[in-house]
mmCIF file of C-alpha atoms in Angstrom:
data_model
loop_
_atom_site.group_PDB
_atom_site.id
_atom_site.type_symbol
_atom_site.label_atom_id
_atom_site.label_comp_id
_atom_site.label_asym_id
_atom_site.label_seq_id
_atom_site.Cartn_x
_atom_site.Cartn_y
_atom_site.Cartn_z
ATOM 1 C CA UNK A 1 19.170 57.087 31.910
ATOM 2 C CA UNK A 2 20.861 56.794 28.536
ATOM 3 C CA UNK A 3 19.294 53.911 25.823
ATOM 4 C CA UNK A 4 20.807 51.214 24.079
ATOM 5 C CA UNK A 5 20.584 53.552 21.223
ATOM 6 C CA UNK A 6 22.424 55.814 22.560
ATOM 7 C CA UNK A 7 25.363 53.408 21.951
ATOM 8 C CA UNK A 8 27.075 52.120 19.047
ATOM 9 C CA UNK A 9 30.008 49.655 18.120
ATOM 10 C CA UNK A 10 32.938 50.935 15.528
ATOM 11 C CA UNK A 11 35.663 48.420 13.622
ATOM 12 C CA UNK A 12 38.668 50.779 14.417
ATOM 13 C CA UNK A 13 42.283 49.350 13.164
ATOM 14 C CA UNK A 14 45.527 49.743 15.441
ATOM 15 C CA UNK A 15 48.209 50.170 12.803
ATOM 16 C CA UNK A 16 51.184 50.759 14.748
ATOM 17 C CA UNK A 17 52.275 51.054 18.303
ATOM 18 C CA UNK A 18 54.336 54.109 19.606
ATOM 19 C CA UNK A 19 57.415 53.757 21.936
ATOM 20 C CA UNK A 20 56.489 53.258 25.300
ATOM 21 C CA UNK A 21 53.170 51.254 24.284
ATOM 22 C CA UNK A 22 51.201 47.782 24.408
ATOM 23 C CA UNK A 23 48.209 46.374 22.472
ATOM 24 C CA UNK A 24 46.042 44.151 25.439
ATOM 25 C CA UNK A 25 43.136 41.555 24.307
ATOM 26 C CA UNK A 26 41.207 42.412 26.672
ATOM 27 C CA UNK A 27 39.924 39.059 28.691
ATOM 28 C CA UNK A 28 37.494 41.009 31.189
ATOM 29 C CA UNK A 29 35.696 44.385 32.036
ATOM 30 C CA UNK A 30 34.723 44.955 35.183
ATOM 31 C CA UNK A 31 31.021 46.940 35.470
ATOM 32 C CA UNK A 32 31.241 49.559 37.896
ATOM 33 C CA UNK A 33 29.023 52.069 39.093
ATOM 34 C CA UNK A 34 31.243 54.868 38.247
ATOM 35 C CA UNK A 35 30.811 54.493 34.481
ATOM 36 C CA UNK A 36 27.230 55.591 34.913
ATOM 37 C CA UNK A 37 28.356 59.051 36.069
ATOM 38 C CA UNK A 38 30.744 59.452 32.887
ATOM 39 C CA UNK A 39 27.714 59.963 30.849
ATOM 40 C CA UNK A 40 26.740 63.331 32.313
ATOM 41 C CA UNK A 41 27.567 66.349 31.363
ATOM 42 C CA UNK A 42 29.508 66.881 34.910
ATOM 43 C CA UNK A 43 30.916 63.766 35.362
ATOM 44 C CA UNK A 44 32.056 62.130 39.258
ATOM 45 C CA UNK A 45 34.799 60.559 37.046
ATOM 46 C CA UNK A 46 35.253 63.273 34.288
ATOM 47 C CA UNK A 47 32.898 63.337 31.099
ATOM 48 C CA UNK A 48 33.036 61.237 29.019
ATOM 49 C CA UNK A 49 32.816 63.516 25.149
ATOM 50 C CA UNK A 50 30.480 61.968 22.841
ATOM 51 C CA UNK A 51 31.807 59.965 20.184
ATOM 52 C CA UNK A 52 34.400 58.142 22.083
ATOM 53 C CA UNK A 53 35.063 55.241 23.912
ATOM 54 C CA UNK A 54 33.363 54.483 27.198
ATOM 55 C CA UNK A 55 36.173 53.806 29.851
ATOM 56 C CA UNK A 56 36.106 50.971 31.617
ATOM 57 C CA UNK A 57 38.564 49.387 33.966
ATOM 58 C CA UNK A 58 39.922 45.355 33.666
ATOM 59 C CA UNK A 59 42.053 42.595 32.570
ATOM 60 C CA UNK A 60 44.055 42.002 29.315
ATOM 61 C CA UNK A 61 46.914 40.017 27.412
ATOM 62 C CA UNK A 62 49.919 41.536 26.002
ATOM 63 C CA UNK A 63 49.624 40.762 22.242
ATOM 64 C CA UNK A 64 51.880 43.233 20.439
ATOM 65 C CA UNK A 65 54.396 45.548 22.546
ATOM 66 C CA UNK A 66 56.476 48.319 21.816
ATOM 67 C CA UNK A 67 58.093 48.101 25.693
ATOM 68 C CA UNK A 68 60.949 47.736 27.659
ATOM 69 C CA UNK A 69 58.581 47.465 30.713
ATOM 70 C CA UNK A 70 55.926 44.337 29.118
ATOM 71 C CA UNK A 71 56.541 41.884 26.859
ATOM 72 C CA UNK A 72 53.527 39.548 25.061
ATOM 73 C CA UNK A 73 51.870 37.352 27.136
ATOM 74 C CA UNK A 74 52.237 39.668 30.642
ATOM 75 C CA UNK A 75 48.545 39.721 31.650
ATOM 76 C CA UNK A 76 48.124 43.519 32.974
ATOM 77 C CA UNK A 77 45.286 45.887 34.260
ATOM 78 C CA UNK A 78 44.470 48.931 33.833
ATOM 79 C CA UNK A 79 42.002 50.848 31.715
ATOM 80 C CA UNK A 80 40.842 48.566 29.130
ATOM 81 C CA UNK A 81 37.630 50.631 28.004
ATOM 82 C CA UNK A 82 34.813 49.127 26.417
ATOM 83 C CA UNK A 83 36.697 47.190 23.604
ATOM 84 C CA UNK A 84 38.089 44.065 22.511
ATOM 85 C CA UNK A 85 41.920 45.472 22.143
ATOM 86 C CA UNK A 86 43.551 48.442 24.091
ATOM 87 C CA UNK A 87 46.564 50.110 23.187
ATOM 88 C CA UNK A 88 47.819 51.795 26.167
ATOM 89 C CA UNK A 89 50.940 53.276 27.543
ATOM 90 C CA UNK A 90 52.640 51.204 29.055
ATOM 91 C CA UNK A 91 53.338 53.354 32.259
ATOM 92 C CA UNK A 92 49.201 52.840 32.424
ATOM 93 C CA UNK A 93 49.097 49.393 32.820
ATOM 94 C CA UNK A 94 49.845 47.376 35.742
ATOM 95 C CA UNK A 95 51.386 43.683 35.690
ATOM 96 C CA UNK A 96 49.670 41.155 37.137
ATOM 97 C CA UNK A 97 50.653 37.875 38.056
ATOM 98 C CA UNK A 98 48.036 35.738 38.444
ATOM 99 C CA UNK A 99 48.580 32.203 40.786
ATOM 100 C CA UNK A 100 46.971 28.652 40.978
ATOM 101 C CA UNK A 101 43.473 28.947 41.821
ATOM 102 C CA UNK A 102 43.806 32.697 41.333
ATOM 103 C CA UNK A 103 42.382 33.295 37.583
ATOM 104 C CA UNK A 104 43.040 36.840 36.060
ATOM 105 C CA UNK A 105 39.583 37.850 35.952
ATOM 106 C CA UNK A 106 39.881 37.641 39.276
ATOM 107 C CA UNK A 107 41.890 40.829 39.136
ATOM 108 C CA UNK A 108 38.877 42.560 37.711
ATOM 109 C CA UNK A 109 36.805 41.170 40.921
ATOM 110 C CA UNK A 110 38.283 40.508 44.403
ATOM 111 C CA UNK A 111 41.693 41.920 43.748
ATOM 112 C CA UNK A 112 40.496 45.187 41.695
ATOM 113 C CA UNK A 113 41.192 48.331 42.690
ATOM 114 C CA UNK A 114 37.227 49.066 42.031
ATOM 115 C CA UNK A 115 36.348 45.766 43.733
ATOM 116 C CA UNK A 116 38.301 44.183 46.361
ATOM 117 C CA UNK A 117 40.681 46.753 47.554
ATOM 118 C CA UNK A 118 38.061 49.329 47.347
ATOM 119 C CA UNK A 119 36.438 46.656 49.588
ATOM 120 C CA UNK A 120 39.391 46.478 52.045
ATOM 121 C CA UNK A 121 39.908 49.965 51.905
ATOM 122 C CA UNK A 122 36.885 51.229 53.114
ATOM 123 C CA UNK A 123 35.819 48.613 55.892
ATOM 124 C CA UNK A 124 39.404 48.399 57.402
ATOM 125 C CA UNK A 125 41.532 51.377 56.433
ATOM 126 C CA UNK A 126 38.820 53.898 56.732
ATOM 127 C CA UNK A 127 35.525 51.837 58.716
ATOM 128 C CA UNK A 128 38.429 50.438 61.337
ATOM 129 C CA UNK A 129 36.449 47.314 61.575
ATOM 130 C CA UNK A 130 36.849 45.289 65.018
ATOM 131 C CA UNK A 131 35.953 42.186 66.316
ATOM 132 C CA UNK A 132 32.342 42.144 67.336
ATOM 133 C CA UNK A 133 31.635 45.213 65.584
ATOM 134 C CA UNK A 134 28.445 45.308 64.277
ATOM 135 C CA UNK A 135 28.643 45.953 60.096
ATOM 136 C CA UNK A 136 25.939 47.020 58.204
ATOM 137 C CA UNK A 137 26.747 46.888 54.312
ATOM 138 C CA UNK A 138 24.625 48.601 52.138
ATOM 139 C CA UNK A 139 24.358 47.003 48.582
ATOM 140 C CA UNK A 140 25.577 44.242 49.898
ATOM 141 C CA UNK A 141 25.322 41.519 46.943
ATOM 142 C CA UNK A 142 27.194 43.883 44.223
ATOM 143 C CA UNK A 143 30.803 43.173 43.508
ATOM 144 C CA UNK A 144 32.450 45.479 46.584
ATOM 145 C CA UNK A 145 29.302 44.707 48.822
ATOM 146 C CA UNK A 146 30.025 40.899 48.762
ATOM 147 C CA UNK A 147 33.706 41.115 49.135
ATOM 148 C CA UNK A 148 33.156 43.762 52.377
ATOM 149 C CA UNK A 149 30.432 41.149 54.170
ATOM 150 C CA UNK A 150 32.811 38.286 53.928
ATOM 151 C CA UNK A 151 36.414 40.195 55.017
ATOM 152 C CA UNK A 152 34.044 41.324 58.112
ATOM 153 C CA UNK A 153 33.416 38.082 58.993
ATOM 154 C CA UNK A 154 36.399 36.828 58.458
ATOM 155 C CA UNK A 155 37.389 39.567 61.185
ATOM 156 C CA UNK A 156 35.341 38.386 63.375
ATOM 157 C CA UNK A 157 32.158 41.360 63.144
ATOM 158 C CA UNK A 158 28.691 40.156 62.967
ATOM 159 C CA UNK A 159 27.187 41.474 59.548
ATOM 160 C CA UNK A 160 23.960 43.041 58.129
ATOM 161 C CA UNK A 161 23.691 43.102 54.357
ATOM 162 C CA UNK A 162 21.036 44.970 52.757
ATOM 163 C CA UNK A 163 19.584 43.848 49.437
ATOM 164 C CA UNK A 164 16.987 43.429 46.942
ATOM 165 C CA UNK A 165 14.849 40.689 46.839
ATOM 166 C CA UNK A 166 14.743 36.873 48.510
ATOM 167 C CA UNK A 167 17.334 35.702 45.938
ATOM 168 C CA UNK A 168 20.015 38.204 47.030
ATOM 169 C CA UNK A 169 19.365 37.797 51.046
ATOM 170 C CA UNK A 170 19.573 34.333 50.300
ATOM 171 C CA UNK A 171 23.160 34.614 48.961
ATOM 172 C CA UNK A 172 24.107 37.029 51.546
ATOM 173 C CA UNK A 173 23.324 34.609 54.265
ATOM 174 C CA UNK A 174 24.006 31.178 52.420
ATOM 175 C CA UNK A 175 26.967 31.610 50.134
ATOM 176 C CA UNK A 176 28.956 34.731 51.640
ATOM 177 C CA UNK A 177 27.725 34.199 55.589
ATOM 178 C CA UNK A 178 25.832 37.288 56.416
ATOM 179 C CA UNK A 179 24.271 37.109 59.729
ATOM 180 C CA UNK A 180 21.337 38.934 58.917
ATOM 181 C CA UNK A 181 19.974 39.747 55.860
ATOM 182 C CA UNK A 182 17.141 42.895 55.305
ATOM 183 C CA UNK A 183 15.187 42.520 52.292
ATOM 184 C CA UNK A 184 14.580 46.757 51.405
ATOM 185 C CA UNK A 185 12.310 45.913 48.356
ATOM 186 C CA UNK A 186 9.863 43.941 50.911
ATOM 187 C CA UNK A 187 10.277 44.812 54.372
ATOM 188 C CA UNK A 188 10.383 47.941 56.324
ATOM 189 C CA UNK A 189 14.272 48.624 56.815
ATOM 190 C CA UNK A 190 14.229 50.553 59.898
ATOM 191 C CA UNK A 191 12.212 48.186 61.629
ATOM 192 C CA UNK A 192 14.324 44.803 60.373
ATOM 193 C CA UNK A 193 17.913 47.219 61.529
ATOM 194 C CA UNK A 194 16.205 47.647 64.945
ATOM 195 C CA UNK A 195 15.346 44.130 65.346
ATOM 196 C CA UNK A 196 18.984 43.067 63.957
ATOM 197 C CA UNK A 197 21.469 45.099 66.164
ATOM 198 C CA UNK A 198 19.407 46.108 69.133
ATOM 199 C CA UNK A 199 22.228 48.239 70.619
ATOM 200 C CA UNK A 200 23.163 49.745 67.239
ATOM 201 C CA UNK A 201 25.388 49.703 64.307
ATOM 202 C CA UNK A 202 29.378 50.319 65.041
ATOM 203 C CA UNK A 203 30.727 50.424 61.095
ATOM 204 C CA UNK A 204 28.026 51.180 58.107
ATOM 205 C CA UNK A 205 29.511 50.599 54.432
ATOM 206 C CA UNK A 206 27.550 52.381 51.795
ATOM 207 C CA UNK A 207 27.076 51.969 48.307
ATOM 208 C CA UNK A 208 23.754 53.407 48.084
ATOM 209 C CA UNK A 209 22.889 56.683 49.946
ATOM 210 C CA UNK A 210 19.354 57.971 49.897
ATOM 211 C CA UNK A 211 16.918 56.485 52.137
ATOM 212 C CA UNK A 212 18.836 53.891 53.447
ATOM 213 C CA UNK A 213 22.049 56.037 54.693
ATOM 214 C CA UNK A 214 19.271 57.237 56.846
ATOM 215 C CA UNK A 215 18.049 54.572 58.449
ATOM 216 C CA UNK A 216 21.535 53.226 59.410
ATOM 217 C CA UNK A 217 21.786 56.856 61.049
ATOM 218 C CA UNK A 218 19.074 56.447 63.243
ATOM 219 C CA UNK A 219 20.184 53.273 64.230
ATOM 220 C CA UNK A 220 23.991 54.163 65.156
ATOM 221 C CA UNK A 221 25.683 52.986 67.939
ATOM 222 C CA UNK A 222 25.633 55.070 70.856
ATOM 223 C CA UNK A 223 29.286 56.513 70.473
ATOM 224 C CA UNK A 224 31.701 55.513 67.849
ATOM 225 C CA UNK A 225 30.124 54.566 65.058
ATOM 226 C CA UNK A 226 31.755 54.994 61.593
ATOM 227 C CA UNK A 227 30.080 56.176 58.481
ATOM 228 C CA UNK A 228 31.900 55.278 55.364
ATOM 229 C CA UNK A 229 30.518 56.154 52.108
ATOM 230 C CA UNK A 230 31.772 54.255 49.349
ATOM 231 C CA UNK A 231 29.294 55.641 46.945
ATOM 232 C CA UNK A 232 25.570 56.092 46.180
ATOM 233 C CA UNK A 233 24.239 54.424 43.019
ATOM 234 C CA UNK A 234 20.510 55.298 44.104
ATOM 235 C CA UNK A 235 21.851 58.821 43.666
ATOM 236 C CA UNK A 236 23.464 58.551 39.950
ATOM 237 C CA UNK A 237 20.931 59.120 37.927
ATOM 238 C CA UNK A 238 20.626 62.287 38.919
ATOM 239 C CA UNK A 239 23.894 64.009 39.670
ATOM 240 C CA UNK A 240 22.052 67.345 39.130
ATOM 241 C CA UNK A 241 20.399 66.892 42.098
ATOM 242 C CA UNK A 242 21.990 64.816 44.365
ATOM 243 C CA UNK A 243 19.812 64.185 48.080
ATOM 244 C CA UNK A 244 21.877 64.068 51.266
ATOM 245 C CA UNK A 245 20.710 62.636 55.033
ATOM 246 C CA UNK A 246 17.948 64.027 56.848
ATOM 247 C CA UNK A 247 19.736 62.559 59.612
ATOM 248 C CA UNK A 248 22.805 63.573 59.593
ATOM 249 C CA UNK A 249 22.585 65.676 62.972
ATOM 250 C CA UNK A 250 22.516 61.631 64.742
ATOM 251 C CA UNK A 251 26.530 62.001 63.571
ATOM 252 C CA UNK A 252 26.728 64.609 66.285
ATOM 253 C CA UNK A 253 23.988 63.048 68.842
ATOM 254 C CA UNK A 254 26.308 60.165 69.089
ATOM 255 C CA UNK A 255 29.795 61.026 69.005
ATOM 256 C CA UNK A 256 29.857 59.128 65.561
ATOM 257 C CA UNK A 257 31.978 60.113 62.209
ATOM 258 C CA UNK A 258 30.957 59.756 58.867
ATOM 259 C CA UNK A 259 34.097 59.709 56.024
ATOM 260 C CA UNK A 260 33.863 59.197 52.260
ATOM 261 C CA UNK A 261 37.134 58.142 50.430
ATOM 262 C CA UNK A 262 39.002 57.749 47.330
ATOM 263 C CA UNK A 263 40.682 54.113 46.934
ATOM 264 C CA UNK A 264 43.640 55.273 44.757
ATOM 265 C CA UNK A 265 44.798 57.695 47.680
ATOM 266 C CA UNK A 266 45.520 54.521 49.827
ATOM 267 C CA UNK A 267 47.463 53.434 47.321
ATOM 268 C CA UNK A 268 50.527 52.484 49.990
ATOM 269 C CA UNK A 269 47.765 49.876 51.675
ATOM 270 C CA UNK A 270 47.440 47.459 48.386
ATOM 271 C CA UNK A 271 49.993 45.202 49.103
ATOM 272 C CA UNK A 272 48.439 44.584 52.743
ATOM 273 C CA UNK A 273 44.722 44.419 51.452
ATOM 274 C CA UNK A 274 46.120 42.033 47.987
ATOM 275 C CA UNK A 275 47.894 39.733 50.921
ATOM 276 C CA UNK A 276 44.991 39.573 53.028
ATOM 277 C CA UNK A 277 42.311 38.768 50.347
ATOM 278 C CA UNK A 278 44.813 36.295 48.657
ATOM 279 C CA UNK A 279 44.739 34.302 51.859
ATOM 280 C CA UNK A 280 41.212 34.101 52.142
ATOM 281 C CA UNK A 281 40.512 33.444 48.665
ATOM 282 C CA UNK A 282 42.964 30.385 48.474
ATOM 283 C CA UNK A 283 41.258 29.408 52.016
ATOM 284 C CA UNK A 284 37.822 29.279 50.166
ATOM 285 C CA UNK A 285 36.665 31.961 52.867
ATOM 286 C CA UNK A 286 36.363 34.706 49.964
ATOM 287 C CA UNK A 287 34.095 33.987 47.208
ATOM 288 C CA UNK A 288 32.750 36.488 44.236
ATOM 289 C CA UNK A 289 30.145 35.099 41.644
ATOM 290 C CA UNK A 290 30.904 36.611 38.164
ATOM 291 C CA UNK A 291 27.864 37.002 36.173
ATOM 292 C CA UNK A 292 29.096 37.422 32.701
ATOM 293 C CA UNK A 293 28.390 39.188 30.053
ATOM 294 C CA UNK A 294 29.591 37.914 26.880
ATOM 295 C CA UNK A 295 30.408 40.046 23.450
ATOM 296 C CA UNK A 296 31.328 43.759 23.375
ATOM 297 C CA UNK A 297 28.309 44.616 21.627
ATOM 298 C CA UNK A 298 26.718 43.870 24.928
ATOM 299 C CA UNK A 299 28.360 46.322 26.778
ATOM 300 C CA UNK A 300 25.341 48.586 27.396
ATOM 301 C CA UNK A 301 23.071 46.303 28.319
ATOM 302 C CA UNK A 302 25.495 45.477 30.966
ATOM 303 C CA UNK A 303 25.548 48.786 32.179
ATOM 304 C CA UNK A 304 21.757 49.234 32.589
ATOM 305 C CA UNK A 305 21.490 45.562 34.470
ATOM 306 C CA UNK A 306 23.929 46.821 37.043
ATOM 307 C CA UNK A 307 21.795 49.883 37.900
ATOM 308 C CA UNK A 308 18.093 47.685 37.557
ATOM 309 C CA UNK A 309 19.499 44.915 40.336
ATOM 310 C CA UNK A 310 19.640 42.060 37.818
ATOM 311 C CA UNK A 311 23.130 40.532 38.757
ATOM 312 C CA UNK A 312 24.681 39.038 41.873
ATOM 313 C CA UNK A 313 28.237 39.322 43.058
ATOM 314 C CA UNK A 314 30.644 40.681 40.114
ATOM 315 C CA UNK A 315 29.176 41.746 37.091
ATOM 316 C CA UNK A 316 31.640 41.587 34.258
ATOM 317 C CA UNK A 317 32.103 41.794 30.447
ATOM 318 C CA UNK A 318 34.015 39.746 28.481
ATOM 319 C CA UNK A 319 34.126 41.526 24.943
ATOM 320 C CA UNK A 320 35.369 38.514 23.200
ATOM 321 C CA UNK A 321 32.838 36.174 24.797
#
């Protein structure tokens, strides 16, 4: 893992905008696993070189534009990075409109693209999710974790969350509605699965990989089951050496798949997934914490509490506190 001195903060002055451009306060950063792998040498998400800004995806304000496209005062999103002002092209930054009761941070959280449509994505585009199903949710009280336990239950599944720690079960099952949640820090997780879904697990949603992936494999379903990977922060810190399933053969045993995806290539399904978690939201049958960061300098330190479990729901910075 890098250090906090591994960072540093520069004063840098925008002194004119190109054609085609926008300058964006930037209201709110979204911390995402993926920003951990840009700090190796071969990057998941493409290296980040040293010396320059650490890339970071959330919500701004137009405050200068040099656009046909945005004018000041369109919120947009986009790729901020880890600063307090972003001058972008504006072909790279996506209007938002936010609504009553629908703040714009929120499209850093339930409506991101890293967040809630990665959320909706993977349990219904690619995990097929049905009523009944049992759901399994690795990582359960981070940002996409807590947004794919509730749309599961709001389609009807009955849902496992996996966590560290009484604090975070205790969300999953009080605040987002979990059925079941496994403590893996102090219980055995195997055992607690077994116990929870007695005839097996029909859709798993991963976020970590490792030792849990296999676990869920030996407790699939007998036919049918999905596998979707998401991602696999326990497996970040080490890109070098990355540890698949033992138990992968139980994909084969029992007639079950096991997909990874890539939210931007679903692209076409973000009006349906925006609609859907809209709905709920304005229902009060989505919810997402933000625990906030405040002041760009703090950026780092955000970035090591989302891999050391210190946060629940949607950890976020906001560089002007």
């Amino acid at each position: 893992m890098p250090t906090i001195d591994d960072f540093g903060v520069e004063d840098v002055s925008i002194e004119d905008i190109p054609a085609g451009h926008i300058v964006a306060k930037v209201d709110t950063l979204s911390m995402d696993a993926w920003i951990r792998t840009t700090l190796n040498d071969e990057g998941m998400h493409k290296t980040g070189d040293i010396g320059t800004t650490i890339r970071a995806l959330g919500v701004g304000q137009v405050v200068e534009a040099n656009s046909e496209n945005l004018a000041v005062g369109d919120w947009v999103y986009g790729l901020m990075s880890a600063q307090t002002h972003a001058l972008l092209p504006d072909s790279a930054a996506t209007k938002i409109v936010p609504e009553e009761g629908i703040k714009p941070s929120a499209f850093a959280g339930q409506l991101g693209i890293t967040t809630g449509l990665t959320a909706w994505v993977g349990l219904i585009a690619v995990g097929e999710v049905k009523e009944r199903d049992v759901v399994v949710v690795s990582g359960a009280a981070g940002a996409v974790g807590s947004v794919v336990v509730q749309l599961a239950k709001a389609r009807g599944a009955f849902v496992i969350g996996i966590a560290g720690g009484a604090e975070k079960c205790a969300y999953l099952t009080d605040m987002l509605g979990a059925d079941v949640a496994i403590d893996y820090k102090n219980s055995d997780v195997a055992e607690e699965l077994a116990k929870a879904a007695p005839d097996g697990v029909n859709v798993f949603f991963d976020n970590v990989g490792g030792e849990i992936l296999d676990n869920v494999l030996d407790n699939l379903a007998p036919s049918g089951a999905r596998v979707v990977i998401c991602g696999a922060i326990s497996q970040y810190q080490h890109l070098e050496d990355v540890r698949g399933p033992k138990l992968y053969l139980r994909l084969a045993e029992r007639n079950a798949s096991m997909r990874g995806f890539v939210v931007s290539h679903y692209d076409s399904k973000y009006p349906e997934a925006i609609a859907e978690i809209s709905d709920l939201m304005r229902s009060g049958k989505l919810v997402l914490p933000e625990h906030v960061v405040e002041g760009i300098d703090r950026f780092p330190e955000a970035l090591f509490m989302l891999f050391n479990g210190k946060h629940l729901g949607n950890l976020v910075v906001q560089p002007l506190g």
